Coordinates of N, CA and C in Angstrom, one line a residue:
Chain A
D1 N -98.7 36.8 501.6 CA -98.2 36.3 500.4 C -97.1 35.3 500.6
I2 N -97.0 34.3 499.8 CA -95.9 33.3 499.9 C -94.7 33.8 499.2
Q3 N -93.6 33.9 499.8 CA -92.3 34.3 499.2 C -91.5 33.0 498.9
M4 N -90.8 33.1 497.7 CA -90.0 32.0 497.3 C -88.5 32.4 497.2
T5 N -87.6 31.7 497.8 CA -86.2 32.1 497.9 C -85.4 31.0 497.2
Q6 N -84.7 31.3 496.2 CA -83.8 30.3 495.5 C -82.4 30.6 495.9
S7 N -81.6 29.5 496.0 CA -80.2 29.6 496.2 C -79.5 28.5 495.4
P8 N -78.3 28.8 494.9 CA -77.7 30.2 494.9 C -78.4 31.1 493.8
S9 N -78.0 32.3 493.8 CA -78.5 33.2 492.7 C -77.8 33.0 491.4
S10 N -76.6 32.5 491.5 CA -75.8 32.1 490.3 C -74.8 31.0 490.7
L11 N -74.4 30.3 489.7 CA -73.4 29.3 489.9 C -72.6 29.0 488.7
S12 N -71.4 28.7 488.8 CA -70.5 28.3 487.7 C -70.2 26.8 487.7
A13 N -70.4 26.1 486.6 CA -70.2 24.7 486.6 C -69.7 24.2 485.3
S14 N -69.2 23.1 485.2 CA -68.6 22.5 484.0 C -69.5 21.4 483.4
V15 N -69.4 21.2 482.1 CA -70.1 20.1 481.5 C -69.8 18.8 482.2
G16 N -70.9 18.1 482.5 CA -70.7 16.8 483.2 C -70.9 16.9 484.7
D17 N -70.9 18.2 485.3 CA -71.1 18.3 486.7 C -72.5 18.0 487.1
R18 N -72.7 17.7 488.4 CA -74.0 17.5 489.0 C -74.3 18.9 489.6
V19 N -75.5 19.4 489.3 CA -75.9 20.7 489.8 C -77.2 20.6 490.6
T20 N -77.2 21.3 491.7 CA -78.4 21.4 492.5 C -78.8 22.8 492.8
I21 N -80.1 23.1 492.7 CA -80.6 24.4 493.0 C -81.7 24.2 494.0
T22 N -81.7 25.1 495.0 CA -82.7 25.0 496.1 C -83.7 26.1 496.0
C23 N -84.9 25.8 496.4 CA -86.0 26.7 496.5 C -86.7 26.5 497.8
R24 N -86.9 27.6 498.5 CA -87.5 27.5 499.8 C -88.8 28.4 499.9
A25 N -89.9 27.9 500.3 CA -91.1 28.7 500.4 C -91.2 29.2 501.9
S26 N -91.9 30.4 502.0 CA -92.0 31.0 503.3 C -93.1 30.3 504.2
Q27 N -93.9 29.5 503.6 CA -94.8 28.6 504.3 C -95.0 27.3 503.5
S28 N -95.6 26.4 504.1 CA -95.8 25.1 503.4 C -96.7 25.3 502.1
I29 N -96.2 24.7 501.0 CA -97.0 24.7 499.8 C -97.3 23.3 499.3
S30 N -97.2 22.3 500.2 CA -97.4 21.0 499.8 C -96.4 20.6 498.6
S31 N -96.9 20.1 497.5 CA -96.1 19.8 496.4 C -96.4 20.7 495.2
N32 N -97.0 21.9 495.5 CA -97.4 22.8 494.4 C -96.2 23.7 494.0
L33 N -95.1 23.1 493.5 CA -93.9 23.7 493.1 C -93.5 23.3 491.7
N34 N -93.2 24.3 490.9 CA -92.8 24.0 489.5 C -91.5 24.6 489.2
W35 N -90.8 24.1 488.2 CA -89.5 24.6 487.8 C -89.5 24.9 486.3
Y36 N -88.9 26.1 485.9 CA -88.8 26.5 484.6 C -87.4 26.8 484.2
Q37 N -87.1 26.7 482.9 CA -85.8 27.0 482.4 C -86.0 28.2 481.4
Q38 N -85.1 29.2 481.5 CA -85.2 30.3 480.5 C -83.8 30.6 479.9
K39 N -83.8 30.6 478.6 CA -82.5 30.9 477.9 C -82.7 32.4 477.4
P40 N -81.5 33.0 477.2 CA -81.6 34.5 476.8 C -82.4 34.7 475.6
G41 N -83.3 35.7 475.7 CA -84.2 36.1 474.6 C -85.3 35.1 474.3
K42 N -85.5 34.1 475.1 CA -86.5 33.2 474.9 C -87.6 33.2 476.1
A43 N -88.7 32.6 475.8 CA -89.7 32.4 476.8 C -89.3 31.3 477.7
P44 N -89.8 31.3 479.0 CA -89.5 30.2 479.9 C -90.2 28.9 479.4
K45 N -89.6 27.8 479.8 CA -90.0 26.5 479.4 C -90.2 25.6 480.7
L46 N -91.3 24.9 480.8 CA -91.6 24.1 481.9 C -90.7 22.9 481.9
L47 N -90.1 22.6 483.1 CA -89.2 21.4 483.2 C -89.9 20.4 484.2
I48 N -90.3 20.8 485.3 CA -90.8 20.0 486.4 C -92.0 20.6 486.9
Y49 N -93.1 19.8 487.1 CA -94.3 20.3 487.8 C -94.7 19.4 489.0
A50 N -95.4 20.0 489.8 CA -95.8 19.3 491.1 C -94.6 18.7 491.8
A51 N -93.6 19.5 491.9 CA -92.4 19.2 492.6 C -91.5 18.1 492.0
S52 N -92.0 17.1 491.4 CA -91.1 16.0 491.0 C -91.5 15.3 489.7
S53 N -92.5 15.8 489.0 CA -93.0 15.2 487.8 C -92.3 15.9 486.6
L54 N -91.6 15.0 485.8 CA -90.9 15.5 484.6 C -91.8 15.8 483.4
Q55 N -91.8 17.1 482.9 CA -92.6 17.4 481.8 C -92.2 16.6 480.6
S56 N -93.1 16.2 479.8 CA -92.9 15.5 478.6 C -91.8 16.1 477.7
G57 N -90.9 15.4 477.2 CA -89.9 15.9 476.3 C -88.6 16.5 477.0
V58 N -88.7 16.6 478.3 CA -87.6 17.1 479.1 C -86.6 16.0 479.4
P59 N -85.3 16.2 479.2 CA -84.3 15.1 479.4 C -84.4 14.6 480.9
S60 N -84.1 13.3 481.0 CA -84.2 12.6 482.3 C -83.1 13.1 483.3
R61 N -82.1 13.8 482.8 CA -81.1 14.3 483.7 C -81.6 15.4 484.7
F62 N -82.8 15.9 484.3 CA -83.4 16.9 485.2 C -84.4 16.1 486.2
S63 N -84.3 16.5 487.5 CA -85.2 15.9 488.4 C -85.5 16.9 489.5
G64 N -86.7 16.7 490.1 CA -87.1 17.6 491.2 C -87.5 16.8 492.4
S65 N -87.3 17.4 493.6 CA -87.7 16.7 494.8 C -88.1 17.7 495.9
G66 N -88.8 17.2 496.9 CA -89.2 18.1 498.0 C -90.6 18.2 498.2
S67 N -91.0 18.7 499.3 CA -92.4 19.0 499.6 C -92.5 19.9 500.9
G68 N -93.6 20.5 501.1 CA -93.7 21.4 502.2 C -93.0 22.8 501.9
T69 N -91.8 23.0 502.4 CA -91.2 24.3 502.2 C -89.9 24.2 501.4
D70 N -89.3 23.0 501.3 CA -87.9 22.9 500.7 C -88.0 22.0 499.5
F71 N -87.4 22.5 498.4 CA -87.4 21.9 497.2 C -86.0 21.9 496.5
I72 N -85.8 20.9 495.7 CA -84.5 20.9 495.0 C -84.7 20.5 493.5
L73 N -84.0 21.3 492.6 CA -83.9 20.9 491.2 C -82.5 20.3 491.0
T74 N -82.4 19.2 490.4 CA -81.1 18.5 490.2 C -80.9 18.3 488.7
I75 N -79.7 18.7 488.2 CA -79.3 18.3 486.9 C -78.1 17.3 487.1
S76 N -78.3 16.1 486.7 CA -77.4 15.0 487.1 C -76.1 15.1 486.4
S77 N -76.1 15.6 485.1 CA -74.8 15.7 484.3 C -75.0 16.9 483.4
L78 N -74.5 18.0 483.8 CA -74.8 19.3 483.0 C -74.3 19.2 481.6
Q79 N -75.2 19.6 480.7 CA -74.9 19.6 479.3 C -74.8 21.0 478.8
P80 N -74.1 21.2 477.6 CA -73.9 22.6 477.1 C -75.2 23.4 477.0
E81 N -76.3 22.7 476.6 CA -77.6 23.3 476.4 C -78.3 23.7 477.7
D82 N -77.8 23.3 478.8 CA -78.4 23.5 480.1 C -78.0 24.8 480.7
F83 N -77.1 25.5 480.1 CA -76.7 26.8 480.7 C -77.8 27.8 480.4
A84 N -78.4 28.3 481.5 CA -79.6 29.0 481.4 C -79.9 29.6 482.8
T85 N -81.1 30.2 482.9 CA -81.6 30.6 484.2 C -82.8 29.8 484.6
Y86 N -82.8 29.4 485.8 CA -83.9 28.5 486.3 C -84.7 29.2 487.4
Y87 N -86.0 29.0 487.3 CA -86.9 29.6 488.2 C -87.8 28.6 488.9
C88 N -88.0 28.7 490.2 CA -89.1 27.9 490.8 C -90.4 28.8 490.9
Q89 N -91.5 28.2 491.0 CA -92.8 28.9 491.1 C -93.7 28.1 492.0
Q90 N -94.4 28.8 492.9 CA -95.4 28.1 493.7 C -96.7 28.4 493.2
S91 N -97.6 27.4 493.2 CA -99.0 27.6 492.8 C -100.0 27.2 493.9
Y92 N -99.5 27.2 495.1 CA -100.4 26.8 496.2 C -101.4 27.9 496.5
S93 N -100.9 29.1 496.5 CA -101.7 30.3 496.8 C -101.4 31.4 495.8
I94 N -102.3 31.6 494.9 CA -102.1 32.4 493.7 C -100.8 31.9 493.1
R95 N -99.8 32.7 492.7 CA -98.6 32.2 492.2 C -97.5 33.2 492.5
T96 N -96.3 32.6 492.7 CA -95.1 33.4 493.0 C -93.9 32.7 492.4
F97 N -93.0 33.5 491.8 CA -91.7 32.9 491.3 C -90.6 33.2 492.3
G98 N -89.6 32.3 492.3 CA -88.3 32.6 492.9 C -87.6 33.7 492.1
Q99 N -86.5 34.1 492.6 CA -85.7 35.2 491.9 C -84.9 34.7 490.8
G100 N -84.7 33.4 490.7 CA -83.9 32.8 489.6 C -82.5 32.4 490.0
T101 N -82.0 31.4 489.3 CA -80.6 30.9 489.5 C -80.0 30.8 488.1
K102 N -79.0 31.6 487.9 CA -78.3 31.6 486.6 C -77.2 30.6 486.6
V103 N -77.2 29.6 485.7 CA -76.2 28.6 485.6 C -75.2 29.0 484.5
E104 N -74.0 29.2 484.8 CA -73.0 29.7 483.9 C -71.9 28.7 483.7
I105 N -71.2 28.9 482.6 CA -70.1 27.9 482.3 C -68.8 28.3 483.1
K106 N -68.2 27.3 483.7 CA -67.0 27.6 484.5 C -65.8 27.6 483.5
Chain B
E1 N -100.8 21.7 467.5 CA -99.8 22.2 468.5 C -100.4 23.4 469.3
V2 N -100.3 23.3 470.6 CA -100.8 24.4 471.4 C -99.9 25.6 471.3
Q3 N -100.5 26.8 471.0 CA -99.7 28.0 470.8 C -100.4 29.2 471.4
L4 N -99.6 30.1 471.9 CA -100.1 31.4 472.4 C -99.3 32.5 471.7
L5 N -99.9 33.6 471.3 CA -99.2 34.6 470.6 C -99.7 36.0 471.1
E6 N -98.8 36.7 471.7 CA -99.1 38.0 472.3 C -98.9 39.1 471.2
S7 N -99.6 40.2 471.5 CA -99.5 41.4 470.6 C -99.9 42.6 471.4
G8 N -99.6 43.8 470.9 CA -100.1 45.0 471.5 C -99.1 45.8 472.3
G9 N -97.9 45.3 472.5 CA -96.9 46.0 473.2 C -96.4 47.2 472.4
G10 N -95.7 48.1 473.1 CA -95.2 49.3 472.5 C -94.7 50.3 473.5
L11 N -94.4 51.5 473.0 CA -93.9 52.6 473.8 C -95.1 53.5 474.3
V12 N -95.2 53.7 475.5 CA -96.3 54.5 476.1 C -95.8 55.5 477.1
Q13 N -96.4 56.7 477.2 CA -95.9 57.6 478.2 C -96.4 57.2 479.6
P14 N -95.7 57.7 480.7 CA -96.2 57.4 482.0 C -97.6 58.0 482.2
G15 N -98.5 57.2 482.8 CA -99.9 57.6 483.0 C -100.8 57.2 481.9
G16 N -100.2 56.6 480.8 CA -101.0 56.2 479.6 C -101.5 54.8 479.8
S17 N -102.2 54.3 478.7 CA -102.8 53.0 478.7 C -102.4 52.2 477.5
L18 N -102.6 50.9 477.7 CA -102.2 50.0 476.6 C -103.0 48.7 476.8
R19 N -103.4 48.1 475.7 CA -104.1 46.8 475.9 C -103.3 45.7 475.1
L20 N -103.0 44.7 475.9 CA -102.3 43.5 475.3 C -103.3 42.5 475.0
S21 N -103.0 41.7 473.9 CA -103.8 40.6 473.5 C -102.9 39.3 473.5
C22 N -103.6 38.2 473.7 CA -102.9 36.9 473.6 C -103.9 35.9 472.9
A23 N -103.5 35.5 471.7 CA -104.4 34.6 470.9 C -103.9 33.1 471.1
G24 N -104.9 32.3 471.5 CA -104.6 30.9 471.7 C -105.0 30.0 470.6
S25 N -104.3 28.9 470.3 CA -104.7 28.0 469.3 C -104.2 26.6 469.6
G26 N -104.9 25.6 469.0 CA -104.5 24.2 469.3 C -105.1 23.6 470.5
F27 N -106.0 24.3 471.2 CA -106.6 23.7 472.4 C -108.0 24.4 472.6
T28 N -108.8 23.8 473.4 CA -110.1 24.4 473.7 C -109.9 25.5 474.8
F29 N -109.9 26.7 474.3 CA -109.5 27.9 475.0 C -110.2 28.1 476.3
S30 N -111.5 27.9 476.3 CA -112.4 28.1 477.5 C -112.2 27.1 478.6
N31 N -111.4 26.0 478.3 CA -111.2 25.0 479.3 C -110.1 25.3 480.3
Y32 N -109.4 26.4 480.0 CA -108.1 26.6 480.8 C -108.0 28.0 481.3
A33 N -107.5 28.1 482.5 CA -107.1 29.4 483.0 C -105.9 29.9 482.3
I34 N -105.7 31.2 482.1 CA -104.6 31.8 481.4 C -104.0 32.8 482.3
N35 N -102.7 33.0 482.2 CA -102.0 33.9 483.0 C -101.1 34.9 482.3
W36 N -100.9 36.0 482.9 CA -99.9 37.0 482.4 C -98.7 37.0 483.4
V37 N -97.5 37.0 482.9 CA -96.3 37.0 483.6 C -95.4 38.1 482.9
R38 N -94.7 38.9 483.7 CA -93.8 39.9 483.1 C -92.4 39.7 483.6
Q39 N -91.5 40.3 482.8 CA -90.1 40.3 483.1 C -89.5 41.6 482.7
A40 N -89.1 42.4 483.7 CA -88.4 43.7 483.5 C -87.0 43.4 482.9
P41 N -86.5 44.4 482.2 CA -85.2 44.2 481.6 C -84.1 43.7 482.6
G42 N -83.5 42.6 482.3 CA -82.4 42.0 483.1 C -82.9 41.5 484.5
K43 N -84.2 41.4 484.7 CA -84.7 40.9 486.0 C -85.4 39.6 485.8
G44 N -86.0 39.1 487.0 CA -86.6 37.8 487.0 C -88.1 37.9 486.6
L45 N -88.7 36.7 486.7 CA -90.1 36.6 486.3 C -91.0 37.1 487.4
E46 N -92.1 37.8 487.1 CA -93.1 38.2 488.0 C -94.5 37.9 487.6
W47 N -95.2 37.0 488.3 CA -96.6 36.8 488.0 C -97.4 38.0 488.1
V48 N -98.3 38.3 487.2 CA -99.1 39.5 487.1 C -100.6 39.2 487.4
S49 N -101.1 38.3 486.7 CA -102.6 38.1 486.8 C -103.0 36.7 486.2
T50 N -104.1 36.2 486.7 CA -104.7 34.9 486.2 C -106.2 35.1 486.1
I51 N -106.7 34.5 485.1 CA -108.2 34.5 484.9 C -108.6 33.0 484.6
S52 N -109.8 32.7 485.2 CA -110.3 31.3 485.1 C -110.8 31.1 483.6
G53 N -111.1 29.9 483.3 CA -111.5 29.5 482.0 C -112.8 30.2 481.6
S54 N -113.7 30.4 482.5 CA -115.0 31.1 482.3 C -114.8 32.6 482.2
G55 N -113.8 33.1 482.8 CA -113.6 34.5 483.0 C -114.2 35.1 484.3
G56 N -114.8 34.2 485.1 CA -115.5 34.7 486.2 C -114.6 35.0 487.5
T57 N -113.4 34.4 487.5 CA -112.5 34.6 488.6 C -111.2 35.2 488.1
T58 N -110.7 36.2 488.8 CA -109.5 36.9 488.4 C -108.6 37.1 489.6
Y59 N -107.3 37.1 489.5 CA -106.4 37.4 490.5 C -105.3 38.4 490.0
Y60 N -104.8 39.2 490.8 CA -103.7 40.2 490.4 C -102.7 40.3 491.5
V61 N -101.4 40.6 491.0 CA -100.4 40.9 492.0 C -100.7 42.3 492.6
D62 N -100.3 42.5 493.8 CA -100.7 43.8 494.5 C -100.3 45.0 493.7
S63 N -99.2 45.0 493.0 CA -98.6 46.2 492.4 C -99.5 46.7 491.2
V64 N -100.4 45.9 490.7 CA -101.2 46.3 489.5 C -102.7 46.3 489.8
K65 N -103.0 46.0 491.0 CA -104.5 46.0 491.4 C -105.0 47.4 491.2
G66 N -106.2 47.5 490.6 CA -106.8 48.8 490.4 C -106.3 49.5 489.1
R67 N -105.2 49.0 488.5 CA -104.7 49.6 487.3 C -104.8 48.7 486.1
F68 N -104.6 47.4 486.3 CA -104.7 46.4 485.2 C -106.0 45.6 485.3
T69 N -106.5 45.2 484.2 CA -107.7 44.4 484.1 C -107.5 43.2 483.1
I70 N -107.6 42.0 483.6 CA -107.5 40.8 482.8 C -108.9 40.4 482.3
S71 N -109.0 40.0 481.1 CA -110.3 39.6 480.6 C -110.1 38.6 479.4
R72 N -111.1 38.0 479.0 CA -111.0 37.0 477.9 C -112.2 37.0 477.1
D73 N -112.1 36.6 475.8 CA -113.2 36.4 474.9 C -113.0 35.0 474.4
N74 N -113.8 34.1 475.0 CA -113.6 32.7 474.6 C -114.1 32.4 473.2
S75 N -115.0 33.2 472.7 CA -115.4 33.0 471.3 C -114.3 33.3 470.3
K76 N -113.4 34.1 470.7 CA -112.3 34.5 469.8 C -111.0 33.8 470.3
S77 N -111.0 33.0 471.3 CA -109.8 32.4 471.9 C -108.7 33.4 472.2
T78 N -109.1 34.5 472.8 CA -108.2 35.6 473.0 C -108.3 36.1 474.5
L79 N -107.1 36.3 475.0 CA -106.9 36.9 476.4 C -106.5 38.3 476.2
Y80 N -106.9 39.2 477.2 CA -106.5 40.6 477.1 C -105.9 41.0 478.5
L81 N -105.1 42.1 478.4 CA -104.7 42.7 479.6 C -104.8 44.2 479.3
Q82 N -105.8 44.9 480.0 CA -105.9 46.3 479.9 C -105.1 47.0 481.0
M83 N -104.1 47.8 480.5 CA -103.2 48.4 481.5 C -103.4 49.9 481.5
N84 N -103.8 50.4 482.6 CA -104.0 51.9 482.7 C -103.0 52.5 483.8
S85 N -102.9 53.8 483.8 CA -102.1 54.5 484.7 C -100.7 53.9 484.8
L86 N -100.1 53.6 483.6 CA -98.8 52.9 483.5 C -97.7 53.7 484.1
R87 N -96.8 53.0 484.7 CA -95.6 53.6 485.4 C -94.3 53.1 484.8
A88 N -93.2 53.7 485.0 CA -92.0 53.3 484.5 C -91.6 51.8 484.9
E89 N -92.0 51.5 486.1 CA -91.7 50.2 486.6 C -92.6 49.1 486.0
D90 N -93.5 49.4 485.2 CA -94.3 48.4 484.4 C -93.6 48.0 483.1
T91 N -92.5 48.7 482.8 CA -91.7 48.3 481.6 C -91.2 46.9 481.8
A92 N -91.5 46.1 480.8 CA -91.2 44.7 480.8 C -91.7 44.0 479.6
I93 N -91.2 42.8 479.4 CA -91.8 41.8 478.4 C -92.9 41.2 479.1
Y94 N -94.1 41.1 478.5 CA -95.3 40.5 479.0 C -95.5 39.2 478.3
Y95 N -95.6 38.1 479.1 CA -95.8 36.8 478.5 C -97.2 36.4 478.9
C96 N -97.9 35.7 478.0 CA -99.1 34.9 478.5 C -98.7 33.5 478.5
A97 N -99.3 32.8 479.5 CA -99.0 31.3 479.7 C -100.3 30.6 480.0
K98 N -100.4 29.4 479.4 CA -101.6 28.6 479.6 C -101.5 27.8 480.9
G99 N -102.5 27.8 481.7 CA -102.6 26.9 482.9 C -103.0 25.5 482.5
T100 N -103.1 24.7 483.5 CA -103.5 23.3 483.2 C -104.8 22.9 483.8
R101 N -105.5 23.9 484.4 CA -106.9 23.7 485.0 C -107.8 24.8 484.5
T102 N -109.1 24.5 484.7 CA -110.1 25.5 484.4 C -110.1 26.6 485.4
T103 N -109.9 26.2 486.7 CA -110.0 27.2 487.8 C -108.7 28.0 487.8
A104 N -108.8 29.2 488.5 CA -107.7 30.1 488.6 C -107.0 30.0 489.9
S105 N -107.5 29.2 490.8 CA -107.1 29.3 492.2 C -105.7 28.7 492.4
G106 N -105.2 27.9 491.5 CA -103.8 27.4 491.7 C -103.7 25.9 491.6
G107 N -102.6 25.3 492.1 CA -102.4 23.9 491.9 C -102.1 23.5 490.5
D108 N -101.6 24.4 489.7 CA -101.4 24.1 488.3 C -99.9 24.6 487.9
W109 N -99.7 24.5 486.7 CA -98.4 25.0 486.1 C -98.6 25.6 484.8
F110 N -97.6 26.4 484.3 CA -97.7 27.2 483.1 C -97.0 26.5 481.9
D111 N -97.8 26.1 480.9 CA -97.3 25.5 479.7 C -98.3 25.4 478.7
P112 N -98.0 26.0 477.4 CA -96.8 26.7 477.1 C -96.9 28.1 477.4
W113 N -95.8 28.9 477.0 CA -95.8 30.3 477.1 C -95.7 30.9 475.7
G114 N -96.3 32.1 475.6 CA -96.1 32.8 474.3 C -94.7 33.4 474.2
Q115 N -94.4 34.0 473.1 CA -93.1 34.6 472.9 C -92.8 35.9 473.6
G116 N -93.9 36.5 474.1 CA -93.8 37.8 474.8 C -94.0 39.0 473.9
T117 N -94.4 40.1 474.6 CA -94.5 41.4 473.9 C -94.0 42.5 474.8
L118 N -93.2 43.4 474.3 CA -92.4 44.3 475.1 C -93.3 45.6 475.3
V119 N -93.4 46.0 476.5 CA -94.1 47.2 476.9 C -93.0 48.2 477.5
T120 N -92.9 49.3 477.0 CA -91.9 50.3 477.5 C -92.7 51.6 477.9
V121 N -92.6 51.9 479.2 CA -93.2 53.1 479.7 C -92.2 54.2 479.9
S122 N -92.2 55.2 479.1 CA -91.2 56.2 479.1 C -91.7 57.5 478.4
S123 N -91.2 58.6 478.9 CA -91.5 59.9 478.3 C -90.5 60.3 477.3

C-alpha cells in the first residue's frame, strides 16, 4: 500500500503569509496527487487535482506542484477563509489520504 | 448542480449492521465511479471503498474487507454501503464522493462530496 506523509501536521500563520504544505508518497505516484480543504463541520472540498491543476472556482492563490514522490501545496497570501485542514490524496493505486495539515491563526 | 446526499447513519451496537445510502443528482450516475470516505471524531480522512460506474469493480481498505460491501443501483442513482460486524473503531462520519472516471482503478479525484452521515458503534 502507498503511504502518504504530510508535513507539518499543523502550522500557525498570519493573514498575508505564504504557506507551504508538503506531501510525500512512499513510492512514485506520477502526478496522481490531489489536495482537499476541510473546514470544521463541513465536507472536504477539492482544491487541486493531478498535482497542479486548479479546480474551477478555487482562488488562484492556491497552487500545487511536484511529481513522483514529493508534492507541495502553496497558498501565496493566506486569507482569513483559508484557515482549515488540508489533505493530500494519492489516486495512483487505489486511494490514500495524508494525515492532514491544520492551518491555524497566529 | 451535481449533488450527493447520504443517509442511513445512526447508533448501532458492536457486532451489528447498518446500510448507508448515497443519492446522486445532477449527473449521469452510471458514468462515474463513486467512493466512500470516513472520518473518525477528531481524526483525518480515510478512504473506505470505491465502486466502478457499472458496479462490476470494487475496492476496499483492508480494515473493512469481508465486513463491508459497496454496491449501487444505477436505475435509482443510489450508492450503498452495507456494514456488518461493526466495531467501535468504525465510528465515524461517512462521506460519499463522486469520482471523475467510470473506472474504479484510480487516476481520478473526488468532487463533489456529500454532507456526510454519522455512524456510532457503541453499546
